[in-house]
Amino acid sequence: MRNIVYALGLIIISFIGCSGTTVKKEYDPGKTISIKRFDKDIYDYLKQPEASKETTLKEKYPVLLPAFGRIAMDNSDPSTFFTSLREYFSHSTLNKIYQDALTTFSDVSEYEKELSSANALVSEYFSGKSLPELAMHVSGFRENVIILSNLISISTDKYLGDNYQAYLDFFQPFERQQMQSKYIVRDYIKAWLMSDIIKGEVHEQSLLSSMIYEGKILYALSQLLPDRDANDIIGYTPQQSAWCTNNEKNVWQKLVKDNYLFSTDHMVITRFINDAPYTGLISQESPGRIGVWTGWQIVNKYAKRKNASLEEIITTDTQTILKEAKYNP
């Protein structure tokens, strides 16, 4: 798999490896997901660097360790990796952030429990497939999610709460909104869906195809995390969701009237899909990503009208979904 970086919402995902993360397995309703604590193992080394610990890290994380080096420190040289690692995390502010992340996520059992429940649904919906191995790292405000061959790692220092002091100088309020621990499970599963399950259409991308792609992701998340509120799936506040609902008809009419739906202009697509304080082509009162929310409503409508399975919805093309959803708020 070629190296790619996606920026969709707050998630930034690095794909490194040569194969997908999905492994077909027999469905085991008793399987428990355990998160590998790469973050703790690295910090243990940083506190007391020893050659024996370097050897252990190389053996325990043969793929994640060098990938982390390339992503966090831009260092892929094995001969200088650990020197760079110590230098990178020697900064007092970054060291404090690392300690805060470890304290906040000292116990991850609640996330493992929810991921285990989601994994049972993954196996049910996707013919015996399973979530890959999962890990945690601290990147120093770099990549939220690292995706490797059969492993996904979350950067816990990006989930310390929207009012975390160190965020205030680096991130705007709309960015901090999703930098909360409640989004960790969602982001693990979203990363897996994006890398292995839901593929974008190969022809020229339009705003509509981007909307439907994002809508499929949110619909799949809602099915795999059935106990989650819709606001937690998309990352909106109740007020933002209420604005979308109250203005759904006007938004759709604007998209149609101004010929935005089939636009292939990257700037138009970005302004409707990417995270922002608001969707400027709609209204300064609107939330960002209004195209994502609208795409989700179209996919929801299609799912209800067709009573289609999750796999069928994911593989159905954009034009079919739009036509047969008969979306007209």
JSON list of N, CA and C in Angstrom, two decimals, residues 134-164:
[
{"chain": "A", "resi": 134, "resn": "LEU", "atom": "N", "xyz": [-4.66, -3.10, 17.60]},
{"chain": "A", "resi": 134, "resn": "LEU", "atom": "CA", "xyz": [-4.79, -1.68, 17.92]},
{"chain": "A", "resi": 134, "resn": "LEU", "atom": "C", "xyz": [-3.72, -1.28, 18.93]},
{"chain": "A", "resi": 135, "resn": "ALA", "atom": "N", "xyz": [-3.21, -0.07, 18.78]},
{"chain": "A", "resi": 135, "resn": "ALA", "atom": "CA", "xyz": [-2.15, 0.41, 19.66]},
{"chain": "A", "resi": 135, "resn": "ALA", "atom": "C", "xyz": [-2.37, 1.89, 19.97]},
{"chain": "A", "resi": 136, "resn": "MET", "atom": "N", "xyz": [-1.56, 2.41, 20.91]},
{"chain": "A", "resi": 136, "resn": "MET", "atom": "CA", "xyz": [-1.57, 3.83, 21.24]},
{"chain": "A", "resi": 136, "resn": "MET", "atom": "C", "xyz": [-0.14, 4.36, 21.20]},
{"chain": "A", "resi": 137, "resn": "HIS", "atom": "N", "xyz": [0.01, 5.61, 20.74]},
{"chain": "A", "resi": 137, "resn": "HIS", "atom": "CA", "xyz": [1.31, 6.26, 20.74]},
{"chain": "A", "resi": 137, "resn": "HIS", "atom": "C", "xyz": [1.12, 7.73, 21.10]},
{"chain": "A", "resi": 138, "resn": "VAL", "atom": "N", "xyz": [2.21, 8.42, 21.34]},
{"chain": "A", "resi": 138, "resn": "VAL", "atom": "CA", "xyz": [2.21, 9.87, 21.54]},
{"chain": "A", "resi": 138, "resn": "VAL", "atom": "C", "xyz": [3.08, 10.47, 20.46]},
{"chain": "A", "resi": 139, "resn": "SER", "atom": "N", "xyz": [2.52, 11.36, 19.65]},
{"chain": "A", "resi": 139, "resn": "SER", "atom": "CA", "xyz": [3.24, 11.87, 18.49]},
{"chain": "A", "resi": 139, "resn": "SER", "atom": "C", "xyz": [3.74, 13.29, 18.63]},
{"chain": "A", "resi": 140, "resn": "GLY", "atom": "N", "xyz": [3.31, 13.99, 19.68]},
{"chain": "A", "resi": 140, "resn": "GLY", "atom": "CA", "xyz": [3.67, 15.40, 19.79]},
{"chain": "A", "resi": 140, "resn": "GLY", "atom": "C", "xyz": [2.82, 16.26, 18.87]},
{"chain": "A", "resi": 141, "resn": "PHE", "atom": "N", "xyz": [1.50, 16.00, 18.89]},
{"chain": "A", "resi": 141, "resn": "PHE", "atom": "CA", "xyz": [0.53, 16.75, 18.08]},
{"chain": "A", "resi": 141, "resn": "PHE", "atom": "C", "xyz": [0.72, 16.53, 16.59]},
{"chain": "A", "resi": 142, "resn": "ARG", "atom": "N", "xyz": [1.23, 15.38, 16.20]},
{"chain": "A", "resi": 142, "resn": "ARG", "atom": "CA", "xyz": [1.34, 15.09, 14.77]},
{"chain": "A", "resi": 142, "resn": "ARG", "atom": "C", "xyz": [0.20, 14.16, 14.36]},
{"chain": "A", "resi": 143, "resn": "GLU", "atom": "N", "xyz": [0.50, 12.94, 13.90]},
{"chain": "A", "resi": 143, "resn": "GLU", "atom": "CA", "xyz": [-0.56, 12.11, 13.32]},
{"chain": "A", "resi": 143, "resn": "GLU", "atom": "C", "xyz": [-1.53, 11.56, 14.37]},
{"chain": "A", "resi": 144, "resn": "ASN", "atom": "N", "xyz": [-2.82, 11.79, 14.13]},
{"chain": "A", "resi": 144, "resn": "ASN", "atom": "CA", "xyz": [-3.85, 11.20, 15.00]},
{"chain": "A", "resi": 144, "resn": "ASN", "atom": "C", "xyz": [-3.81, 9.68, 14.94]},
{"chain": "A", "resi": 145, "resn": "VAL", "atom": "N", "xyz": [-3.72, 9.17, 13.72]},
{"chain": "A", "resi": 145, "resn": "VAL", "atom": "CA", "xyz": [-3.86, 7.73, 13.52]},
{"chain": "A", "resi": 145, "resn": "VAL", "atom": "C", "xyz": [-2.79, 7.25, 12.55]},
{"chain": "A", "resi": 146, "resn": "ILE", "atom": "N", "xyz": [-2.09, 6.18, 12.93]},
{"chain": "A", "resi": 146, "resn": "ILE", "atom": "CA", "xyz": [-1.14, 5.53, 12.04]},
{"chain": "A", "resi": 146, "resn": "ILE", "atom": "C", "xyz": [-1.74, 4.19, 11.64]},
{"chain": "A", "resi": 147, "resn": "ILE", "atom": "N", "xyz": [-1.82, 3.94, 10.34]},
{"chain": "A", "resi": 147, "resn": "ILE", "atom": "CA", "xyz": [-2.33, 2.67, 9.86]},
{"chain": "A", "resi": 147, "resn": "ILE", "atom": "C", "xyz": [-1.21, 1.90, 9.18]},
{"chain": "A", "resi": 148, "resn": "LEU", "atom": "N", "xyz": [-0.95, 0.71, 9.69]},
{"chain": "A", "resi": 148, "resn": "LEU", "atom": "CA", "xyz": [0.07, -0.18, 9.13]},
{"chain": "A", "resi": 148, "resn": "LEU", "atom": "C", "xyz": [-0.60, -1.45, 8.67]},
{"chain": "A", "resi": 149, "resn": "SER", "atom": "N", "xyz": [0.18, -2.39, 8.17]},
{"chain": "A", "resi": 149, "resn": "SER", "atom": "CA", "xyz": [-0.36, -3.67, 7.78]},
{"chain": "A", "resi": 149, "resn": "SER", "atom": "C", "xyz": [-0.87, -4.40, 9.03]},
{"chain": "A", "resi": 150, "resn": "ASN", "atom": "N", "xyz": [-2.20, -4.48, 9.14]},
{"chain": "A", "resi": 150, "resn": "ASN", "atom": "CA", "xyz": [-2.87, -5.15, 10.25]},
{"chain": "A", "resi": 150, "resn": "ASN", "atom": "C", "xyz": [-2.62, -4.51, 11.61]},
{"chain": "A", "resi": 151, "resn": "LEU", "atom": "N", "xyz": [-2.43, -3.18, 11.64]},
{"chain": "A", "resi": 151, "resn": "LEU", "atom": "CA", "xyz": [-2.30, -2.48, 12.92]},
{"chain": "A", "resi": 151, "resn": "LEU", "atom": "C", "xyz": [-2.70, -1.02, 12.76]},
{"chain": "A", "resi": 152, "resn": "ILE", "atom": "N", "xyz": [-3.48, -0.52, 13.72]},
{"chain": "A", "resi": 152, "resn": "ILE", "atom": "CA", "xyz": [-3.86, 0.89, 13.76]},
{"chain": "A", "resi": 152, "resn": "ILE", "atom": "C", "xyz": [-3.46, 1.43, 15.12]},
{"chain": "A", "resi": 153, "resn": "SER", "atom": "N", "xyz": [-2.77, 2.57, 15.11]},
{"chain": "A", "resi": 153, "resn": "SER", "atom": "CA", "xyz": [-2.36, 3.20, 16.37]},
{"chain": "A", "resi": 153, "resn": "SER", "atom": "C", "xyz": [-2.92, 4.61, 16.47]},
{"chain": "A", "resi": 154, "resn": "ILE", "atom": "N", "xyz": [-3.45, 4.94, 17.65]},
{"chain": "A", "resi": 154, "resn": "ILE", "atom": "CA", "xyz": [-4.03, 6.25, 17.93]},
{"chain": "A", "resi": 154, "resn": "ILE", "atom": "C", "xyz": [-3.02, 7.08, 18.73]},
{"chain": "A", "resi": 155, "resn": "SER", "atom": "N", "xyz": [-2.91, 8.36, 18.39]},
{"chain": "A", "resi": 155, "resn": "SER", "atom": "CA", "xyz": [-2.04, 9.28, 19.15]},
{"chain": "A", "resi": 155, "resn": "SER", "atom": "C", "xyz": [-2.85, 9.89, 20.29]},
{"chain": "A", "resi": 156, "resn": "THR", "atom": "N", "xyz": [-2.61, 9.42, 21.49]},
{"chain": "A", "resi": 156, "resn": "THR", "atom": "CA", "xyz": [-3.44, 9.81, 22.63]},
{"chain": "A", "resi": 156, "resn": "THR", "atom": "C", "xyz": [-3.30, 11.28, 23.00]},
{"chain": "A", "resi": 157, "resn": "ASP", "atom": "N", "xyz": [-2.18, 11.92, 22.62]},
{"chain": "A", "resi": 157, "resn": "ASP", "atom": "CA", "xyz": [-2.02, 13.34, 22.95]},
{"chain": "A", "resi": 157, "resn": "ASP", "atom": "C", "xyz": [-2.92, 14.23, 22.12]},
{"chain": "A", "resi": 158, "resn": "LYS", "atom": "N", "xyz": [-3.70, 13.66, 21.20]},
{"chain": "A", "resi": 158, "resn": "LYS", "atom": "CA", "xyz": [-4.69, 14.42, 20.44]},
{"chain": "A", "resi": 158, "resn": "LYS", "atom": "C", "xyz": [-6.12, 14.24, 20.98]},
{"chain": "A", "resi": 159, "resn": "TYR", "atom": "N", "xyz": [-6.22, 13.66, 22.18]},
{"chain": "A", "resi": 159, "resn": "TYR", "atom": "CA", "xyz": [-7.54, 13.38, 22.75]},
{"chain": "A", "resi": 159, "resn": "TYR", "atom": "C", "xyz": [-7.59, 13.76, 24.24]},
{"chain": "A", "resi": 160, "resn": "LEU", "atom": "N", "xyz": [-6.95, 14.86, 24.60]},
{"chain": "A", "resi": 160, "resn": "LEU", "atom": "CA", "xyz": [-6.83, 15.24, 26.01]},
{"chain": "A", "resi": 160, "resn": "LEU", "atom": "C", "xyz": [-7.90, 16.22, 26.47]},
{"chain": "A", "resi": 161, "resn": "GLY", "atom": "N", "xyz": [-8.90, 16.47, 25.63]},
{"chain": "A", "resi": 161, "resn": "GLY", "atom": "CA", "xyz": [-10.00, 17.34, 26.03]},
{"chain": "A", "resi": 161, "resn": "GLY", "atom": "C", "xyz": [-9.95, 18.67, 25.33]},
{"chain": "A", "resi": 162, "resn": "ASP", "atom": "N", "xyz": [-11.11, 19.20, 24.96]},
{"chain": "A", "resi": 162, "resn": "ASP", "atom": "CA", "xyz": [-11.14, 20.42, 24.15]},
{"chain": "A", "resi": 162, "resn": "ASP", "atom": "C", "xyz": [-10.61, 21.65, 24.87]},
{"chain": "A", "resi": 163, "resn": "ASN", "atom": "N", "xyz": [-10.49, 21.59, 26.19]},
{"chain": "A", "resi": 163, "resn": "ASN", "atom": "CA", "xyz": [-9.95, 22.73, 26.95]},
{"chain": "A", "resi": 163, "resn": "ASN", "atom": "C", "xyz": [-8.56, 22.45, 27.50]},
{"chain": "A", "resi": 164, "resn": "TYR", "atom": "N", "xyz": [-7.90, 21.42, 27.00]},
{"chain": "A", "resi": 164, "resn": "TYR", "atom": "CA", "xyz": [-6.55, 21.12, 27.45]},
{"chain": "A", "resi": 164, "resn": "TYR", "atom": "C", "xyz": [-5.64, 22.31, 27.17]}
]
